[in-house]
Short mmCIF file of C-alpha atoms in Angstrom, two decimals:
data_model
loop_
_atom_site.label_atom_id
_atom_site.label_comp_id
_atom_site.label_asym_id
_atom_site.label_seq_id
_atom_site.Cartn_x
_atom_site.Cartn_y
_atom_site.Cartn_z
CA MET A 1 -13.45 -84.52 30.41
CA PRO A 2 -10.18 -83.62 32.21
CA VAL A 3 -10.17 -83.94 35.98
CA LYS A 4 -10.13 -80.58 37.79
CA ARG A 5 -7.83 -80.38 40.82
CA ASP A 6 -9.25 -78.14 43.54
CA LEU A 7 -6.37 -76.79 45.63
CA ALA A 8 -8.86 -75.31 48.07
CA GLN A 9 -9.12 -78.84 49.51
CA LEU A 10 -5.42 -78.92 50.44
CA LYS A 11 -4.93 -78.99 54.21
CA LEU A 12 -1.96 -76.80 55.06
CA SER A 13 -0.33 -77.06 58.46
CA PRO A 14 0.75 -73.77 60.12
CA GLU A 15 4.37 -74.29 59.04
CA GLU A 16 3.22 -74.86 55.44
CA THR A 17 1.42 -71.57 55.03
CA ARG A 18 4.40 -69.66 53.72
CA ALA A 19 3.30 -67.45 50.85
CA PHE A 20 5.16 -69.28 48.10
CA LEU A 21 3.47 -72.57 49.00
CA GLU A 22 0.03 -71.01 48.71
CA SER A 23 0.90 -69.20 45.49
CA LYS A 24 -0.94 -70.45 42.42
CA ARG A 25 1.72 -69.03 40.15
CA GLY A 26 5.45 -68.60 40.59
CA VAL A 27 8.22 -69.27 43.09
CA ARG A 28 11.60 -67.61 43.66
CA SER A 29 14.07 -70.50 43.74
CA MET A 30 14.50 -74.15 42.84
CA GLU A 31 14.26 -75.05 46.54
CA GLU A 32 10.87 -73.33 46.72
CA ALA A 33 9.89 -75.11 43.49
CA ARG A 34 10.76 -78.46 45.07
CA GLU A 35 8.51 -77.81 48.08
CA TRP A 36 5.73 -76.33 45.91
CA LEU A 37 5.71 -79.42 43.66
CA GLN A 38 5.89 -81.88 46.57
CA LEU A 39 2.97 -80.23 48.36
CA ARG A 40 0.77 -80.67 45.29
CA GLY A 41 1.93 -84.19 44.54
CA ILE A 42 3.11 -83.22 41.07
CA ASP A 43 4.31 -86.19 39.02
CA ASP A 44 5.20 -84.53 35.70
CA LEU A 45 6.50 -81.13 34.67
CA GLU A 46 6.17 -79.51 31.25
CA CYS A 47 9.14 -77.27 30.41
CA ILE A 48 7.77 -75.14 27.58
CA THR A 49 8.83 -72.17 25.49
CA PRO A 50 7.07 -70.32 22.64
CA ASP A 51 8.44 -70.79 19.13
CA LEU A 52 8.16 -68.09 16.44
CA ALA A 53 4.49 -68.97 15.93
CA GLY A 54 3.75 -68.92 19.66
CA VAL A 55 3.36 -72.71 19.75
CA ALA A 56 4.48 -74.35 23.00
CA ARG A 57 7.63 -76.40 22.42
CA GLY A 58 9.65 -78.20 25.04
CA LYS A 59 10.04 -81.35 27.08
CA MET A 60 8.08 -83.21 29.76
CA MET A 61 9.96 -84.77 32.64
CA PRO A 62 9.41 -86.20 36.14
CA ALA A 63 9.14 -83.42 38.71
CA LYS A 64 11.94 -84.93 40.81
CA LYS A 65 14.29 -84.82 37.83
CA PHE A 66 13.42 -81.15 37.17
CA THR A 67 14.47 -80.12 40.68
CA GLY A 68 17.62 -82.23 40.43
CA ASN A 69 19.54 -79.64 38.38
CA THR A 70 18.93 -81.42 35.07
CA SER A 71 20.06 -79.58 31.94
CA LEU A 72 17.45 -79.31 29.16
CA ALA A 73 18.11 -78.42 25.53
CA LEU A 74 16.31 -78.08 22.18
CA PRO A 75 17.82 -77.96 18.65
CA SER A 76 18.22 -74.43 17.31
CA ALA A 77 16.51 -75.28 13.99
CA LEU A 78 13.27 -75.85 15.92
CA PHE A 79 12.94 -72.06 16.04
CA MET A 80 13.44 -71.67 12.31
CA HIS A 81 10.68 -73.84 10.88
CA THR A 82 7.35 -72.81 9.40
CA ILE A 83 3.92 -73.21 10.97
CA SER A 84 3.51 -76.36 8.85
CA GLY A 85 6.71 -77.84 10.33
CA GLU A 86 8.92 -77.39 7.27
CA TYR A 87 12.39 -75.87 7.12
CA PRO A 88 12.52 -73.10 4.49
CA GLU A 89 15.37 -72.53 2.09
CA GLU A 90 18.02 -70.03 3.16
CA SER A 91 17.29 -66.63 1.62
CA GLY A 92 18.30 -63.02 2.13
CA ASP A 93 20.24 -62.90 5.40
CA PHE A 94 18.46 -65.98 6.76
CA ARG A 95 20.90 -68.78 7.55
CA TYR A 96 20.77 -71.96 9.63
CA SER A 97 23.41 -72.75 12.21
CA PRO A 98 25.97 -74.97 10.43
CA ASN A 99 25.88 -77.57 13.23
CA ASP A 100 22.24 -77.12 14.39
CA GLY A 101 23.59 -76.82 17.93
CA ASP A 102 21.48 -77.08 21.05
CA LEU A 103 19.82 -74.19 22.83
CA LYS A 104 19.52 -74.54 26.60
CA LEU A 105 16.16 -74.15 28.33
CA VAL A 106 16.37 -71.97 31.44
CA PRO A 107 13.19 -72.16 33.56
CA ASP A 108 11.60 -68.87 34.60
CA LEU A 109 10.34 -70.01 37.99
CA SER A 110 8.01 -67.02 38.27
CA THR A 111 5.79 -68.80 35.71
CA LEU A 112 5.53 -72.17 37.53
CA CYS A 113 1.90 -73.27 37.82
CA LEU A 114 -0.44 -76.23 37.45
CA VAL A 115 -1.67 -77.78 34.21
CA PRO A 116 -5.27 -78.13 35.42
CA TRP A 117 -6.68 -80.02 32.43
CA GLU A 118 -4.32 -82.99 32.81
CA ASN A 119 -5.61 -86.15 34.53
CA ASP A 120 -2.34 -86.76 36.39
CA PRO A 121 -0.93 -84.07 38.70
CA THR A 122 1.11 -81.95 36.26
CA ALA A 123 2.79 -78.55 36.39
CA GLN A 124 4.28 -76.29 33.74
CA VAL A 125 7.00 -73.66 33.59
CA ILE A 126 7.93 -71.27 30.77
CA CYS A 127 11.60 -71.31 29.83
CA ASP A 128 14.01 -68.87 28.25
CA LEU A 129 16.63 -69.94 25.70
CA VAL A 130 20.37 -69.37 25.90
CA ASP A 131 23.25 -70.64 23.77
CA HIS A 132 26.24 -72.73 24.89
CA SER A 133 27.90 -69.62 26.36
CA GLY A 134 24.84 -68.66 28.37
CA SER A 135 23.92 -65.70 26.15
CA ALA A 136 20.29 -65.00 25.30
CA VAL A 137 19.29 -66.28 21.85
CA GLY A 138 18.25 -63.18 19.93
CA TYR A 139 15.71 -64.71 17.54
CA THR A 140 13.51 -66.38 20.19
CA PRO A 141 10.25 -64.54 21.04
CA ARG A 142 10.70 -63.97 24.76
CA ASN A 143 14.17 -62.57 24.17
CA VAL A 144 12.93 -60.26 21.40
CA LEU A 145 10.41 -58.73 23.82
CA ARG A 146 13.03 -58.50 26.57
CA ARG A 147 15.32 -56.59 24.19
CA VAL A 148 12.59 -54.01 23.49
CA LEU A 149 11.80 -53.66 27.20
CA ALA A 150 15.50 -53.02 27.88
CA LEU A 151 15.37 -50.05 25.49
CA TYR A 152 12.61 -48.54 27.61
CA GLU A 153 14.43 -49.33 30.83
CA ASN A 154 17.57 -47.55 29.61
CA ARG A 155 15.45 -44.40 29.19
CA GLY A 156 13.92 -44.69 32.65
CA TRP A 157 10.56 -45.77 31.23
CA LYS A 158 8.35 -48.73 31.99
CA PRO A 159 5.69 -49.74 29.43
CA VAL A 160 2.32 -51.10 30.56
CA VAL A 161 0.06 -53.17 28.31
CA ALA A 162 -3.38 -54.79 28.40
CA PRO A 163 -4.22 -57.26 25.61
CA GLU A 164 -7.71 -58.16 24.40
CA ILE A 165 -7.94 -61.52 22.63
CA GLU A 166 -10.76 -62.54 20.30
CA PHE A 167 -11.37 -66.13 19.22
CA TYR A 168 -14.02 -68.34 17.64
CA LEU A 169 -15.63 -71.52 18.86
CA VAL A 170 -16.29 -73.90 15.97
CA SER A 171 -17.60 -77.42 15.52
CA LYS A 172 -14.93 -80.08 15.23
CA ASN A 173 -13.51 -80.21 11.73
CA VAL A 174 -11.11 -82.98 10.80
CA ASP A 175 -11.17 -82.32 7.04
CA PRO A 176 -9.59 -78.98 6.06
CA ASP A 177 -11.45 -79.02 2.73
CA TYR A 178 -14.70 -78.24 4.57
CA PRO A 179 -15.48 -74.72 5.88
CA LEU A 180 -15.66 -74.13 9.62
CA VAL A 181 -19.13 -73.73 11.15
CA PRO A 182 -20.30 -72.46 14.56
CA PRO A 183 -20.96 -75.12 17.20
CA ILE A 184 -24.28 -76.11 18.72
CA GLY A 185 -24.90 -74.18 21.93
CA ARG A 186 -26.83 -75.00 25.09
CA SER A 187 -30.12 -74.22 23.31
CA GLY A 188 -29.47 -77.03 20.83
CA ARG A 189 -29.20 -74.57 17.97
CA GLN A 190 -26.23 -73.25 16.06
CA ILE A 191 -25.40 -69.78 17.35
CA GLN A 192 -25.74 -66.90 14.89
CA SER A 193 -23.75 -63.70 14.33
CA GLY A 194 -24.83 -60.27 15.55
CA GLN A 195 -24.50 -61.23 19.22
CA SER A 196 -22.19 -58.41 20.38
CA TYR A 197 -22.14 -58.19 24.18
CA SER A 198 -25.02 -60.68 24.34
CA ILE A 199 -25.18 -62.39 27.74
CA GLY A 200 -27.40 -65.00 26.15
CA GLY A 201 -24.71 -65.65 23.57
CA VAL A 202 -22.14 -66.26 26.32
CA ASN A 203 -24.60 -68.43 28.24
CA GLU A 204 -24.87 -70.75 25.24
CA PHE A 205 -21.47 -72.05 26.34
CA ASP A 206 -21.80 -71.90 30.13
CA GLU A 207 -19.91 -75.12 30.83
CA LEU A 208 -17.04 -74.09 28.59
CA ILE A 209 -16.84 -70.64 30.18
CA ASP A 210 -16.82 -72.23 33.64
CA ASP A 211 -13.93 -74.48 32.59
CA ILE A 212 -11.99 -71.49 31.22
CA TYR A 213 -12.49 -69.63 34.51
CA ASP A 214 -11.56 -72.69 36.61
CA PHE A 215 -8.48 -73.54 34.56
CA SER A 216 -7.37 -69.90 34.56
CA ASP A 217 -7.80 -69.53 38.31
CA ALA A 218 -5.79 -72.70 38.94
CA GLN A 219 -2.91 -71.21 36.92
CA GLY A 220 -3.06 -67.80 38.57
CA LEU A 221 -4.21 -66.12 35.34
CA GLU A 222 -6.44 -63.07 35.74
CA ILE A 223 -9.35 -62.50 33.38
CA ASP A 224 -10.70 -58.95 33.52
CA THR A 225 -13.85 -59.47 31.43
CA LEU A 226 -15.30 -61.93 28.92
CA ILE A 227 -17.82 -60.95 26.25
CA HIS A 228 -19.50 -62.29 23.13
CA GLU A 229 -18.25 -60.50 20.04
CA GLU A 230 -19.98 -59.75 16.72
CA GLY A 231 -19.18 -63.02 14.94
CA ALA A 232 -21.06 -66.30 15.37
CA ALA A 233 -19.65 -67.94 18.54
CA GLN A 234 -16.87 -65.33 18.66
CA LEU A 235 -15.73 -64.47 22.19
CA GLU A 236 -13.26 -61.97 23.61
CA ILE A 237 -11.21 -62.10 26.80
CA ASN A 238 -9.72 -58.92 28.25
CA LEU A 239 -6.72 -59.13 30.57
CA ARG A 240 -5.73 -56.77 33.37
CA HIS A 241 -2.97 -54.28 32.51
CA GLY A 242 0.57 -54.93 33.65
CA ASN A 243 4.14 -55.81 32.74
CA PRO A 244 4.44 -56.63 29.01
CA LEU A 245 6.43 -59.84 29.48
CA GLU A 246 4.03 -61.13 32.12
CA LEU A 247 1.04 -60.26 29.92
CA ALA A 248 2.62 -61.99 26.90
CA ASP A 249 3.13 -65.06 29.10
CA GLN A 250 -0.52 -64.90 30.10
CA VAL A 251 -1.75 -64.69 26.49
CA PHE A 252 0.52 -67.61 25.59
CA MET A 253 -0.96 -69.68 28.41
CA PHE A 254 -4.53 -68.45 27.85
CA LYS A 255 -4.44 -69.75 24.30
CA ARG A 256 -3.49 -73.21 25.55
CA THR A 257 -6.13 -73.00 28.26
CA ILE A 258 -8.96 -71.99 25.94
CA ARG A 259 -8.11 -74.68 23.39
CA GLU A 260 -8.02 -77.35 26.09
CA ALA A 261 -11.30 -76.17 27.65
CA ALA A 262 -12.95 -76.27 24.22
CA LEU A 263 -11.67 -79.78 23.49
CA GLY A 264 -13.13 -80.85 26.82
CA GLN A 265 -16.53 -79.77 25.42
CA ASP A 266 -15.86 -81.59 22.12
CA ILE A 267 -15.46 -78.40 20.06
CA TYR A 268 -12.54 -76.35 18.78
CA ALA A 269 -11.36 -72.90 19.80
CA THR A 270 -9.44 -71.13 17.04
CA PHE A 271 -7.33 -67.98 17.04
CA MET A 272 -7.14 -67.78 13.25
CA ALA A 273 -7.47 -64.17 12.15
CA LYS A 274 -10.21 -65.02 9.63
CA PRO A 275 -11.59 -68.52 10.21
CA ILE A 276 -15.06 -68.14 8.64
CA GLN A 277 -15.85 -66.42 5.34
CA GLY A 278 -18.25 -63.51 5.72
CA GLN A 279 -17.71 -63.25 9.48
CA PRO A 280 -15.60 -60.63 11.30
CA GLY A 281 -11.97 -61.43 11.92
CA SER A 282 -10.38 -61.95 15.32
CA ALA A 283 -8.03 -59.32 16.74
CA MET A 284 -5.60 -59.01 19.62
CA HIS A 285 -5.96 -55.34 20.51
CA ILE A 286 -3.09 -54.03 22.66
CA HIS A 287 -3.60 -51.10 25.07
CA GLN A 288 -0.31 -49.35 25.84
CA SER A 289 0.91 -46.67 28.19
CA VAL A 290 4.34 -45.77 29.57
CA VAL A 291 5.21 -44.72 33.11
CA ASP A 292 8.28 -43.09 34.58
CA SER A 293 10.25 -45.83 36.35
CA ALA A 294 11.21 -43.59 39.25
CA THR A 295 7.89 -41.87 39.94
CA GLY A 296 5.28 -44.19 38.41
CA ARG A 297 3.74 -41.21 36.59
CA ASN A 298 2.17 -41.78 33.19
CA ILE A 299 4.52 -39.97 30.80
CA PHE A 300 1.70 -39.61 28.25
CA SER A 301 0.21 -36.88 30.48
CA ASN A 302 1.61 -33.54 31.65
CA GLU A 303 1.20 -32.47 35.26
CA ASP A 304 -1.80 -30.33 34.29
CA GLY A 305 -3.48 -33.39 32.76
CA THR A 306 -2.96 -32.49 29.09
CA ALA A 307 -1.43 -34.87 26.58
CA SER A 308 2.37 -34.74 26.59
CA GLU A 309 4.77 -34.43 23.68
CA LEU A 310 5.90 -38.02 24.32
CA PHE A 311 2.31 -39.19 23.92
CA HIS A 312 2.11 -37.57 20.51
CA TYR A 313 5.55 -38.86 19.52
CA PHE A 314 4.47 -42.38 20.53
CA LEU A 315 1.51 -42.04 18.18
CA GLY A 316 3.79 -40.68 15.46
CA GLY A 317 6.01 -43.72 15.79
CA MET A 318 3.01 -46.02 15.55
CA GLN A 319 1.82 -44.32 12.38
CA ARG A 320 5.23 -44.44 10.71
CA TYR A 321 6.52 -47.87 11.77
CA VAL A 322 3.57 -50.19 12.47
CA PRO A 323 2.89 -50.78 8.74
CA LYS A 324 6.52 -51.87 8.41
CA ALA A 325 6.26 -54.10 11.50
CA LEU A 326 2.87 -55.52 10.52
CA LEU A 327 4.49 -58.89 9.83
CA MET A 328 4.91 -59.37 13.59
CA MET A 329 1.23 -58.52 14.20
CA ALA A 330 -0.32 -60.19 11.15
CA PRO A 331 2.02 -63.14 10.54
CA TYR A 332 0.15 -65.43 8.12
CA VAL A 333 -1.52 -65.37 4.73
CA ASN A 334 -4.85 -65.67 6.53
CA SER A 335 -4.09 -62.58 8.66
CA TYR A 336 -4.51 -60.30 5.65
CA ARG A 337 -8.01 -61.62 4.97
CA ARG A 338 -9.01 -59.84 8.18
CA LEU A 339 -7.37 -56.56 7.12
CA THR A 340 -9.67 -55.98 4.16
CA TYR A 341 -12.15 -53.26 3.28
CA GLY A 342 -15.64 -53.54 4.73
CA MET A 343 -14.96 -56.14 7.44
CA GLY A 344 -14.68 -53.93 10.54
CA ALA A 345 -10.93 -54.20 11.11
CA PRO A 346 -8.91 -51.01 10.57
CA THR A 347 -7.09 -50.77 7.25
CA ASN A 348 -5.52 -47.38 7.96
CA THR A 349 -2.84 -45.66 10.05
CA ALA A 350 -5.16 -43.01 11.48
CA TRP A 351 -5.60 -42.17 15.14
CA GLY A 352 -8.46 -40.60 17.05
CA TYR A 353 -10.12 -40.20 20.42
CA ASP A 354 -12.44 -43.12 21.17
CA ASN A 355 -12.70 -43.82 17.42
CA ARG A 356 -12.86 -47.58 16.76
CA THR A 357 -12.48 -47.15 13.01
CA THR A 358 -8.88 -45.96 13.46
CA ALA A 359 -5.85 -48.20 13.77
CA PHE A 360 -4.72 -46.32 16.88
CA ARG A 361 -7.54 -45.46 19.26
CA VAL A 362 -7.13 -43.28 22.33
CA PRO A 363 -9.85 -44.38 24.79
CA ASN A 364 -11.53 -41.85 27.05
CA SER A 365 -9.72 -41.81 30.39
CA ASP A 366 -8.35 -39.64 33.16
CA PRO A 367 -4.77 -38.34 32.72
CA ALA A 368 -3.26 -41.22 34.71
CA GLY A 369 -4.95 -43.74 32.43
CA ARG A 370 -4.07 -42.10 29.10
CA ARG A 371 -3.13 -44.87 26.67
CA VAL A 372 -3.02 -45.90 23.02
CA GLU A 373 -4.90 -48.94 21.74
CA ASN A 374 -3.29 -50.64 18.76
CA ARG A 375 -6.20 -52.28 16.91
CA LEU A 376 -4.19 -53.82 14.06
CA PRO A 377 -2.73 -57.04 15.56
CA SER A 378 -4.69 -60.20 14.88
CA SER A 379 -5.28 -62.98 17.39
CA ASP A 380 -3.09 -65.39 15.42
CA ALA A 381 -0.01 -63.30 16.28
CA ASN A 382 2.62 -64.52 18.69
CA PRO A 383 1.87 -62.29 21.73
CA TYR A 384 5.55 -61.76 22.55
CA LEU A 385 6.30 -60.53 19.03
CA ALA A 386 3.12 -58.47 18.60
CA ILE A 387 3.68 -56.64 21.90
CA ALA A 388 7.39 -56.19 21.14
CA ALA A 389 6.60 -54.74 17.71
CA SER A 390 3.93 -52.38 18.97
CA LEU A 391 6.07 -51.05 21.81
CA ALA A 392 9.13 -50.74 19.56
CA CYS A 393 7.21 -48.58 17.07
CA GLY A 394 6.07 -46.26 19.85
CA TYR A 395 9.60 -46.16 21.26
CA LEU A 396 11.07 -45.18 17.90
CA GLY A 397 8.53 -42.39 17.71
CA MET A 398 9.44 -41.05 21.16
CA VAL A 399 13.22 -41.13 20.69
CA GLY A 400 12.92 -39.77 17.15
CA ALA A 401 10.42 -37.03 18.11
CA ILE A 402 8.08 -38.08 15.28
CA ALA A 403 4.98 -35.92 15.14
CA PRO A 404 1.72 -37.70 14.32
CA GLY A 405 -0.93 -36.60 11.89
CA ASP A 406 -4.06 -34.90 13.13
CA PRO A 407 -6.61 -36.99 15.03
CA THR A 408 -9.84 -37.84 13.27
CA ASP A 409 -13.38 -38.13 14.57
CA GLN A 410 -14.65 -39.42 11.24
CA THR A 411 -15.20 -42.97 10.02
CA VAL A 412 -11.99 -43.83 8.18
CA ASN A 413 -12.78 -47.30 6.85
CA GLU A 414 -15.36 -46.44 4.21
CA ASP A 415 -13.33 -45.11 1.28
CA GLY A 416 -11.91 -48.51 0.33
CA GLU A 417 -8.34 -47.32 0.74
CA ILE A 418 -5.94 -49.69 2.50
CA GLU A 419 -2.80 -48.07 3.91
CA LEU A 420 -1.14 -51.32 4.97
CA PRO A 421 0.74 -54.14 3.25
CA ARG A 422 -1.83 -56.19 1.33
CA GLY A 423 -0.25 -59.59 1.79
CA LEU A 424 2.47 -61.62 3.45
CA LEU A 425 5.27 -61.08 0.93
CA GLU A 426 4.75 -57.32 0.84
CA ALA A 427 4.83 -57.27 4.64
CA VAL A 428 8.07 -59.26 4.63
CA ALA A 429 9.70 -56.84 2.20
CA VAL A 430 8.93 -53.66 4.15
CA PHE A 431 9.82 -55.36 7.45
CA GLU A 432 13.21 -56.49 6.18
CA ALA A 433 14.03 -53.11 4.63
CA GLU A 434 13.58 -51.07 7.84
CA GLU A 435 17.04 -50.52 9.31
CA HIS A 436 15.74 -49.42 12.72
CA PHE A 437 14.25 -52.88 13.27
CA LYS A 438 17.68 -54.47 13.04
CA GLU A 439 18.66 -52.39 16.05
CA VAL A 440 15.55 -52.72 18.20
CA PHE A 441 14.81 -56.41 17.46
CA SER A 442 18.33 -57.56 16.40
CA ARG A 443 19.61 -58.37 12.93
CA GLU A 444 19.47 -62.05 13.76
CA PHE A 445 15.75 -61.94 14.50
CA VAL A 446 14.84 -59.83 11.46
CA ALA A 447 16.71 -62.21 9.14
CA THR A 448 15.29 -65.35 10.75
CA TYR A 449 11.69 -64.16 10.93
CA ALA A 450 11.66 -62.85 7.36
CA GLY A 451 13.19 -66.09 6.07
CA VAL A 452 10.63 -68.24 7.86
CA LYS A 453 7.73 -66.13 6.59
CA ARG A 454 8.99 -66.35 3.01
CA GLY A 455 9.08 -70.11 3.47
CA GLU A 456 5.51 -70.15 4.75
CA HIS A 457 4.35 -68.24 1.71
CA GLU A 458 6.00 -70.80 -0.54
CA THR A 459 4.16 -73.67 1.17
CA PHE A 460 0.89 -71.74 0.85
CA MET A 461 1.47 -71.32 -2.88
CA GLN A 462 1.58 -75.09 -3.27
CA VAL A 463 -2.10 -75.39 -2.24
CA ILE A 464 -4.91 -74.99 -4.79
CA SER A 465 -7.86 -73.15 -3.25
CA PRO A 466 -11.61 -73.73 -3.76
CA TRP A 467 -11.82 -70.25 -5.40
CA GLU A 468 -9.41 -71.38 -8.12
CA ARG A 469 -11.33 -74.57 -8.76
CA GLU A 470 -14.65 -72.72 -8.83
CA PHE A 471 -13.74 -69.89 -11.20
CA LEU A 472 -10.83 -71.19 -13.23
CA LEU A 473 -11.54 -74.88 -13.72
CA LEU A 474 -13.93 -74.58 -16.69
CA GLN A 475 -13.50 -70.96 -17.80
CA VAL A 476 -9.85 -70.27 -18.57
#
């Protein structure tokens, strides 16, 4: 079990009580970073950045070397490989750099925090990527989200998001040919499905939950609530609303945290969209609102409290563009197993007030809290890309004055109709064909992401599934 480092035991002298030294997360300068690391006796520092899949890539180095103005770099091709680690063939507009040049890691010191599950004193910092000229690399996830946020900023708007992340706990499984099964809980029995909001279901994993809370607190990550979801050993963590980039960083780090806490209890945590046949899928619902940068007023509400035109246009943009951007919210073959008829996830583009069967739900709230919940993204999505895609679709609706359809108060998942791409290749095709995306995300990103996803589909097609062996082996 990893050693937990309790910073409450640190004895700070009066001159050491400056705010940045007490901060669990983030400093303002490299000089502050040097003092922050020295105070905590940090030996090693992880310089990490999310790749297209949201996997942490980077380098580990001695803390003293980090604060010594050392330059860090990663090869550009690292951000063009598939989830299985392969480099796909060039296709469409997707091309590799001819020299596979280096990309420079630039630490975002506001993300500096501990790595509480490590035995040796270790810290981590999320890095941005720039090229040899110092320009942001357009196809890297953090920069894609920053580009979308800049569009809002240029209009005097500031988006606010609150993600909800579902995941499963499963018994360790070292052979991928065997199905995943729920773990044994505190009671000594395998937990069953149908445990929505069950406190008893959460209590089955008390030690794990305590580790998640402790690890999160040590990193300065704020959990709003934690619940048991419908699936067997399926949990959900809700985060407090805030700046989209900061929330994407938190989801990125929460995923690492939850996996490490689970491994400490000798089980797995998985964010696969559909890990267990017959069980509900796992989503990453994204609540979104937009405020006026100057006044802080929610632009989704008029002064009299009624819904504004921009609110409706945001919904119109979601309805028109989210199906085309679904690739960024449902990025794998497995993602589309969740978005199927009869499994609880929305398969439509409808919207409604407090209607969980719609793709775009408007929760009950006061005018200041009016927001849109996008229920389509799955928990396997890269949080930077899913949030960027969702906000970009709403933005396109607002600037294009796209009127939405009428809201519905009916169940809209029972007719068997699916209004979304049915698989990865279809999602790639509609994503690549949308010209607006080349402006809001950059042509470079659209080409790179589509090329990588085509490559992932090709590797998937090389695998023979149990279904094929069961029904085709002796009958065709």
